[in-house]
Amino acid sequence: MTLIIAVDGPAASGKGTIAARLALTYGLPHLDTGLLYRAVGARLLAQGLSLDDEAAATEAARGLDASGLSDDPGLTTGEAGEAASRVASFTGVRSALLDLQQAFAAQVGGAVLDGRDIGTVIAPDAPAKLFVTATPEVRAARRWKQLAARGSDISFEDMLADIQRRDERDAGRGAAPMVQADDAVLLDTTDMGIEAAFDAARRIVEAARAKHGL
Ligand code: C5P
């Protein structure tokens, strides 16, 4: 067994930062799977196509070049996140992105992946699984601060509504809904800063390593 670390959870829960720091700590490659869905949504928007067009979204997912996505600032916007959440509900899109994610997870030596369905669908046998969450209000406040620092003038109320709409869509969809895997450890970061959250995450991974002899 290799050290696959699955980090799932809703938007702005801290899962991305936690996953990146776990990857650094354990010297493992990291895949932010949200970027894949963001790239598919952004492609449709750039081509002027409807986000309801499953055939076009599936084609965009099949043709996706996953390299360099983390360097694309256009994928970090709220608009790209919303578009991602819309196309992520299509079965065709999810199955087109499955092999790429499973191949990443299966790398010799292990990997860290963060998303919504890593512990349930992409890597159900991962020895270390975390479900990172926080209240919608705290998550909205974190995202709002980030966007305000970048010059966005979105109100906190609109940010909270965006987060709640995205949670509902991600958790309510038929295809690979966002849900805590039975064997994932819940990490609620509502009252934690990033250092405390990361320490808690590392303890969860250490317990999983000890349990599986990794
Ligand atoms: O995590 P991030 O905010 O970048 O994800 C954007 C959207 O992509 C999510 O709201 C979700 O709909 C979708 N997603 C998904 N499965 C994943 C990762 C992201 O459905 N593994």
mmCIF file of C-alpha atoms and ligand atoms in Angstrom:
data_model
loop_
_atom_site.group_PDB
_atom_site.id
_atom_site.type_symbol
_atom_site.label_atom_id
_atom_site.label_comp_id
_atom_site.label_asym_id
_atom_site.label_seq_id
_atom_site.Cartn_x
_atom_site.Cartn_y
_atom_site.Cartn_z
ATOM 1 C CA MET A 1 0.000 0.000 0.000
ATOM 2 C CA THR A 2 1.203 3.508 -0.778
ATOM 3 C CA LEU A 3 0.477 6.761 1.010
ATOM 4 C CA ILE A 4 -2.467 8.230 -0.892
ATOM 5 C CA ILE A 5 -3.925 11.169 1.028
ATOM 6 C CA ALA A 6 -7.492 12.080 0.045
ATOM 7 C CA VAL A 7 -8.619 15.547 1.165
ATOM 8 C CA ASP A 8 -12.260 16.351 0.465
ATOM 9 C CA GLY A 9 -14.565 19.130 1.582
ATOM 10 C CA PRO A 10 -16.532 22.191 0.517
ATOM 11 C CA ALA A 11 -15.220 25.468 -0.912
ATOM 12 C CA ALA A 12 -12.988 27.566 1.378
ATOM 13 C CA SER A 13 -12.855 24.895 4.087
ATOM 14 C CA GLY A 14 -9.053 25.053 4.042
ATOM 15 C CA LYS A 15 -8.678 21.752 2.199
ATOM 16 C CA GLY A 16 -6.522 23.171 -0.616
ATOM 17 C CA THR A 17 -3.993 24.767 1.711
ATOM 18 C CA ILE A 18 -3.948 21.688 3.939
ATOM 19 C CA ALA A 19 -3.447 19.372 0.941
ATOM 20 C CA ALA A 20 -0.596 21.507 -0.442
ATOM 21 C CA ARG A 21 1.167 21.561 2.928
ATOM 22 C CA LEU A 22 0.718 17.831 3.472
ATOM 23 C CA ALA A 23 2.249 17.252 0.028
ATOM 24 C CA LEU A 24 5.272 19.370 0.976
ATOM 25 C CA THR A 25 5.636 17.669 4.347
ATOM 26 C CA TYR A 26 5.568 14.154 2.940
ATOM 27 C CA GLY A 27 7.348 14.975 -0.337
ATOM 28 C CA LEU A 28 4.374 13.836 -2.422
ATOM 29 C CA PRO A 29 2.925 15.206 -5.667
ATOM 30 C CA HIS A 30 -0.333 17.150 -5.220
ATOM 31 C CA LEU A 31 -3.344 17.449 -7.513
ATOM 32 C CA ASP A 32 -6.004 20.103 -6.888
ATOM 33 C CA THR A 33 -8.818 18.327 -8.757
ATOM 34 C CA GLY A 34 -11.090 21.382 -8.587
ATOM 35 C CA LEU A 35 -8.806 22.948 -11.207
ATOM 36 C CA LEU A 36 -9.816 20.272 -13.718
ATOM 37 C CA TYR A 37 -13.505 21.165 -13.399
ATOM 38 C CA ARG A 38 -12.670 24.871 -13.355
ATOM 39 C CA ALA A 39 -10.723 24.466 -16.618
ATOM 40 C CA VAL A 40 -13.668 22.685 -18.262
ATOM 41 C CA GLY A 41 -16.112 25.408 -17.136
ATOM 42 C CA ALA A 42 -13.720 28.173 -18.220
ATOM 43 C CA ARG A 43 -13.309 26.556 -21.634
ATOM 44 C CA LEU A 44 -17.068 26.633 -22.243
ATOM 45 C CA LEU A 45 -17.290 30.253 -21.109
ATOM 46 C CA ALA A 46 -14.374 31.229 -23.358
ATOM 47 C CA GLN A 47 -16.067 29.564 -26.320
ATOM 48 C CA GLY A 48 -19.377 31.287 -25.565
ATOM 49 C CA LEU A 49 -21.070 27.909 -24.980
ATOM 50 C CA SER A 50 -23.808 27.183 -22.461
ATOM 51 C CA LEU A 51 -22.846 25.664 -19.117
ATOM 52 C CA ASP A 52 -25.874 23.398 -19.590
ATOM 53 C CA ASP A 53 -24.364 21.808 -22.709
ATOM 54 C CA GLU A 54 -23.281 18.369 -21.454
ATOM 55 C CA ALA A 55 -21.926 17.226 -24.834
ATOM 56 C CA ALA A 56 -19.680 20.285 -25.178
ATOM 57 C CA ALA A 57 -18.570 20.023 -21.541
ATOM 58 C CA THR A 58 -17.725 16.339 -21.954
ATOM 59 C CA GLU A 59 -15.733 17.092 -25.094
ATOM 60 C CA ALA A 60 -13.827 19.844 -23.270
ATOM 61 C CA ALA A 61 -13.084 17.421 -20.402
ATOM 62 C CA ARG A 62 -11.839 14.729 -22.809
ATOM 63 C CA GLY A 63 -9.504 17.156 -24.530
ATOM 64 C CA LEU A 64 -8.233 18.759 -21.322
ATOM 65 C CA ASP A 65 -4.493 19.382 -20.997
ATOM 66 C CA ALA A 66 -4.009 19.224 -17.224
ATOM 67 C CA SER A 67 -0.500 20.691 -17.257
ATOM 68 C CA GLY A 68 -0.029 24.274 -16.129
ATOM 69 C CA LEU A 69 -3.534 24.706 -14.697
ATOM 70 C CA SER A 70 -2.204 25.847 -11.318
ATOM 71 C CA ASP A 71 -0.444 28.773 -13.037
ATOM 72 C CA ASP A 72 -3.617 30.086 -14.645
ATOM 73 C CA PRO A 73 -5.032 32.971 -12.546
ATOM 74 C CA GLY A 74 -8.240 32.894 -14.617
ATOM 75 C CA LEU A 75 -9.180 29.624 -12.929
ATOM 76 C CA THR A 76 -9.161 31.061 -9.400
ATOM 77 C CA THR A 77 -12.115 33.428 -9.904
ATOM 78 C CA GLY A 78 -15.568 32.988 -8.371
ATOM 79 C CA GLU A 79 -16.980 32.803 -11.889
ATOM 80 C CA ALA A 80 -14.726 29.838 -12.740
ATOM 81 C CA GLY A 81 -15.718 28.125 -9.473
ATOM 82 C CA GLU A 82 -19.393 28.531 -10.251
ATOM 83 C CA ALA A 83 -18.893 27.287 -13.827
ATOM 84 C CA ALA A 84 -16.901 24.323 -12.460
ATOM 85 C CA SER A 85 -19.712 23.374 -10.115
ATOM 86 C CA ARG A 86 -22.229 23.455 -12.999
ATOM 87 C CA VAL A 87 -20.220 21.220 -15.361
ATOM 88 C CA ALA A 88 -19.128 18.933 -12.490
ATOM 89 C CA SER A 89 -22.683 17.613 -12.217
ATOM 90 C CA PHE A 90 -22.424 15.967 -15.662
ATOM 91 C CA THR A 91 -21.620 12.242 -15.603
ATOM 92 C CA GLY A 92 -19.829 12.569 -18.956
ATOM 93 C CA VAL A 93 -17.479 15.211 -17.571
ATOM 94 C CA ARG A 94 -16.749 13.208 -14.411
ATOM 95 C CA SER A 95 -15.966 10.010 -16.303
ATOM 96 C CA ALA A 96 -13.757 11.883 -18.793
ATOM 97 C CA LEU A 97 -11.647 13.149 -15.867
ATOM 98 C CA LEU A 98 -11.583 9.855 -13.935
ATOM 99 C CA ASP A 99 -8.564 8.104 -15.515
ATOM 100 C CA LEU A 100 -6.335 11.140 -15.203
ATOM 101 C CA GLN A 101 -7.107 11.480 -11.482
ATOM 102 C CA GLN A 102 -6.794 7.772 -10.747
ATOM 103 C CA ALA A 103 -3.461 7.608 -12.588
ATOM 104 C CA PHE A 104 -2.234 10.535 -10.494
ATOM 105 C CA ALA A 105 -3.331 8.796 -7.289
ATOM 106 C CA ALA A 106 -1.633 5.542 -8.322
ATOM 107 C CA GLN A 107 1.852 7.026 -8.683
ATOM 108 C CA VAL A 108 4.644 5.022 -7.119
ATOM 109 C CA GLY A 109 5.364 6.542 -3.723
ATOM 110 C CA GLY A 110 1.898 8.009 -3.254
ATOM 111 C CA ALA A 111 0.112 11.307 -3.831
ATOM 112 C CA VAL A 112 -2.142 13.932 -2.276
ATOM 113 C CA LEU A 113 -5.393 14.823 -4.044
ATOM 114 C CA ASP A 114 -7.992 17.322 -2.924
ATOM 115 C CA GLY A 115 -11.555 17.704 -4.166
ATOM 116 C CA ARG A 116 -15.072 16.511 -3.405
ATOM 117 C CA ASP A 117 -15.067 12.798 -4.293
ATOM 118 C CA ILE A 118 -11.476 11.667 -3.776
ATOM 119 C CA GLY A 119 -12.173 9.427 -0.777
ATOM 120 C CA THR A 120 -15.449 8.108 -2.228
ATOM 121 C CA VAL A 121 -14.856 7.660 -5.984
ATOM 122 C CA ILE A 122 -11.325 8.474 -7.146
ATOM 123 C CA ALA A 123 -9.313 6.682 -4.449
ATOM 124 C CA PRO A 124 -11.769 4.726 -2.248
ATOM 125 C CA ASP A 125 -8.874 2.601 -0.918
ATOM 126 C CA ALA A 126 -6.732 5.565 0.132
ATOM 127 C CA PRO A 127 -5.257 4.828 3.566
ATOM 128 C CA ALA A 128 -5.533 8.468 4.721
ATOM 129 C CA LYS A 129 -8.796 10.338 4.202
ATOM 130 C CA LEU A 130 -9.802 13.723 5.563
ATOM 131 C CA PHE A 131 -13.069 15.574 5.185
ATOM 132 C CA VAL A 132 -12.316 19.222 5.907
ATOM 133 C CA THR A 133 -15.193 21.529 6.664
ATOM 134 C CA ALA A 134 -16.232 24.758 8.435
ATOM 135 C CA THR A 135 -19.493 26.679 8.782
ATOM 136 C CA PRO A 136 -20.699 28.431 5.613
ATOM 137 C CA GLU A 137 -20.327 31.824 7.363
ATOM 138 C CA VAL A 138 -16.681 31.236 8.243
ATOM 139 C CA ARG A 139 -15.906 29.877 4.780
ATOM 140 C CA ALA A 140 -17.624 32.844 3.122
ATOM 141 C CA ALA A 141 -15.657 35.257 5.333
ATOM 142 C CA ARG A 142 -12.353 33.603 4.354
ATOM 143 C CA ARG A 143 -13.129 33.704 0.634
ATOM 144 C CA TRP A 144 -14.471 37.248 0.883
ATOM 145 C CA LYS A 145 -11.232 38.454 2.505
ATOM 146 C CA GLN A 146 -9.145 36.797 -0.227
ATOM 147 C CA LEU A 147 -11.206 38.350 -3.009
ATOM 148 C CA ALA A 148 -11.356 41.784 -1.338
ATOM 149 C CA ALA A 149 -7.546 41.749 -1.097
ATOM 150 C CA ARG A 150 -7.488 41.220 -4.848
ATOM 151 C CA GLY A 151 -9.723 44.216 -5.423
ATOM 152 C CA SER A 152 -13.090 42.481 -5.777
ATOM 153 C CA ASP A 153 -16.105 44.433 -4.515
ATOM 154 C CA ILE A 154 -18.417 41.443 -3.913
ATOM 155 C CA SER A 155 -20.441 41.821 -0.694
ATOM 156 C CA PHE A 156 -20.202 39.309 2.158
ATOM 157 C CA GLU A 157 -23.907 38.465 1.701
ATOM 158 C CA ASP A 158 -23.392 37.630 -1.987
ATOM 159 C CA MET A 159 -20.318 35.561 -1.116
ATOM 160 C CA LEU A 160 -22.286 33.591 1.477
ATOM 161 C CA ALA A 161 -25.112 33.008 -1.001
ATOM 162 C CA ASP A 162 -22.567 31.776 -3.607
ATOM 163 C CA ILE A 163 -21.013 29.363 -1.110
ATOM 164 C CA GLN A 164 -24.395 28.006 -0.026
ATOM 165 C CA ARG A 165 -25.580 27.578 -3.617
ATOM 166 C CA ARG A 166 -22.370 25.721 -4.513
ATOM 167 C CA ASP A 167 -22.604 23.481 -1.415
ATOM 168 C CA GLU A 168 -26.183 22.574 -2.266
ATOM 169 C CA ARG A 169 -25.367 21.786 -5.881
ATOM 170 C CA ASP A 170 -22.224 19.771 -5.027
ATOM 171 C CA ALA A 171 -23.886 17.790 -2.245
ATOM 172 C CA GLY A 172 -27.209 17.334 -4.028
ATOM 173 C CA ARG A 173 -26.081 16.109 -7.454
ATOM 174 C CA GLY A 174 -26.582 12.509 -8.526
ATOM 175 C CA ALA A 175 -23.061 11.988 -9.914
ATOM 176 C CA ALA A 176 -20.405 11.629 -7.194
ATOM 177 C CA PRO A 177 -22.010 14.041 -4.709
ATOM 178 C CA MET A 178 -19.845 15.731 -2.113
ATOM 179 C CA VAL A 179 -20.137 13.500 0.946
ATOM 180 C CA GLN A 180 -17.811 12.412 3.722
ATOM 181 C CA ALA A 181 -16.521 8.880 3.063
ATOM 182 C CA ASP A 182 -17.434 6.430 5.852
ATOM 183 C CA ASP A 183 -13.772 6.006 6.733
ATOM 184 C CA ALA A 184 -12.743 9.671 6.397
ATOM 185 C CA VAL A 185 -11.821 11.676 9.489
ATOM 186 C CA LEU A 186 -13.809 14.896 9.911
ATOM 187 C CA LEU A 187 -11.714 18.017 10.446
ATOM 188 C CA ASP A 188 -13.832 21.067 11.320
ATOM 189 C CA THR A 189 -11.681 24.173 10.854
ATOM 190 C CA THR A 190 -14.365 26.695 11.915
ATOM 191 C CA ASP A 191 -12.433 27.819 14.992
ATOM 192 C CA MET A 192 -8.944 27.126 13.677
ATOM 193 C CA GLY A 193 -6.302 29.206 11.990
ATOM 194 C CA ILE A 194 -4.331 27.556 9.212
ATOM 195 C CA GLU A 195 -1.484 26.427 11.522
ATOM 196 C CA ALA A 196 -3.841 24.643 13.919
ATOM 197 C CA ALA A 197 -5.779 23.119 11.017
ATOM 198 C CA PHE A 198 -2.597 21.857 9.398
ATOM 199 C CA ASP A 199 -1.326 20.363 12.692
ATOM 200 C CA ALA A 200 -4.639 18.546 13.127
ATOM 201 C CA ALA A 201 -4.466 17.274 9.532
ATOM 202 C CA ARG A 202 -0.924 16.011 10.030
ATOM 203 C CA ARG A 203 -1.959 14.131 13.174
ATOM 204 C CA ILE A 204 -4.767 12.446 11.207
ATOM 205 C CA VAL A 205 -2.288 11.399 8.512
ATOM 206 C CA GLU A 206 0.224 10.180 11.120
ATOM 207 C CA ALA A 207 -2.484 8.014 12.716
ATOM 208 C CA ALA A 208 -3.356 6.571 9.290
ATOM 209 C CA ARG A 209 0.322 5.868 8.550
ATOM 210 C CA ALA A 210 0.742 4.077 11.875
ATOM 211 C CA LYS A 211 -2.426 2.056 11.282
ATOM 212 C CA HIS A 212 -1.349 0.939 7.797
ATOM 213 C CA GLY A 213 2.372 0.616 8.533
ATOM 214 C CA LEU A 214 3.304 3.327 6.011
HETATM 215 O O1 C5P B 1 -12.447 23.003 -5.021
HETATM 216 P P1 C5P B 1 -12.884 24.000 -6.049
HETATM 217 O O2 C5P B 1 -13.635 25.157 -5.497
HETATM 218 O O3 C5P B 1 -11.781 24.430 -6.961
HETATM 219 O O4 C5P B 1 -13.895 23.177 -6.970
HETATM 220 C C1 C5P B 1 -14.697 23.803 -7.952
HETATM 221 C C2 C5P B 1 -15.913 22.939 -8.238
HETATM 222 O O5 C5P B 1 -15.486 21.753 -8.916
HETATM 223 C C3 C5P B 1 -16.657 22.427 -7.011
HETATM 224 O O6 C5P B 1 -17.660 23.330 -6.569
HETATM 225 C C4 C5P B 1 -17.239 21.106 -7.484
HETATM 226 O O7 C5P B 1 -18.481 21.293 -8.109
HETATM 227 C C5 C5P B 1 -16.266 20.637 -8.540
HETATM 228 N N1 C5P B 1 -15.408 19.550 -8.069
HETATM 229 C C6 C5P B 1 -15.931 18.283 -8.087
HETATM 230 N N2 C5P B 1 -15.150 17.211 -7.742
HETATM 231 C C7 C5P B 1 -13.885 17.398 -7.366
HETATM 232 C C8 C5P B 1 -13.340 18.696 -7.310
HETATM 233 C C9 C5P B 1 -14.140 19.763 -7.655
HETATM 234 O O8 C5P B 1 -17.094 18.083 -8.401
HETATM 235 N N3 C5P B 1 -13.138 16.324 -7.058
#
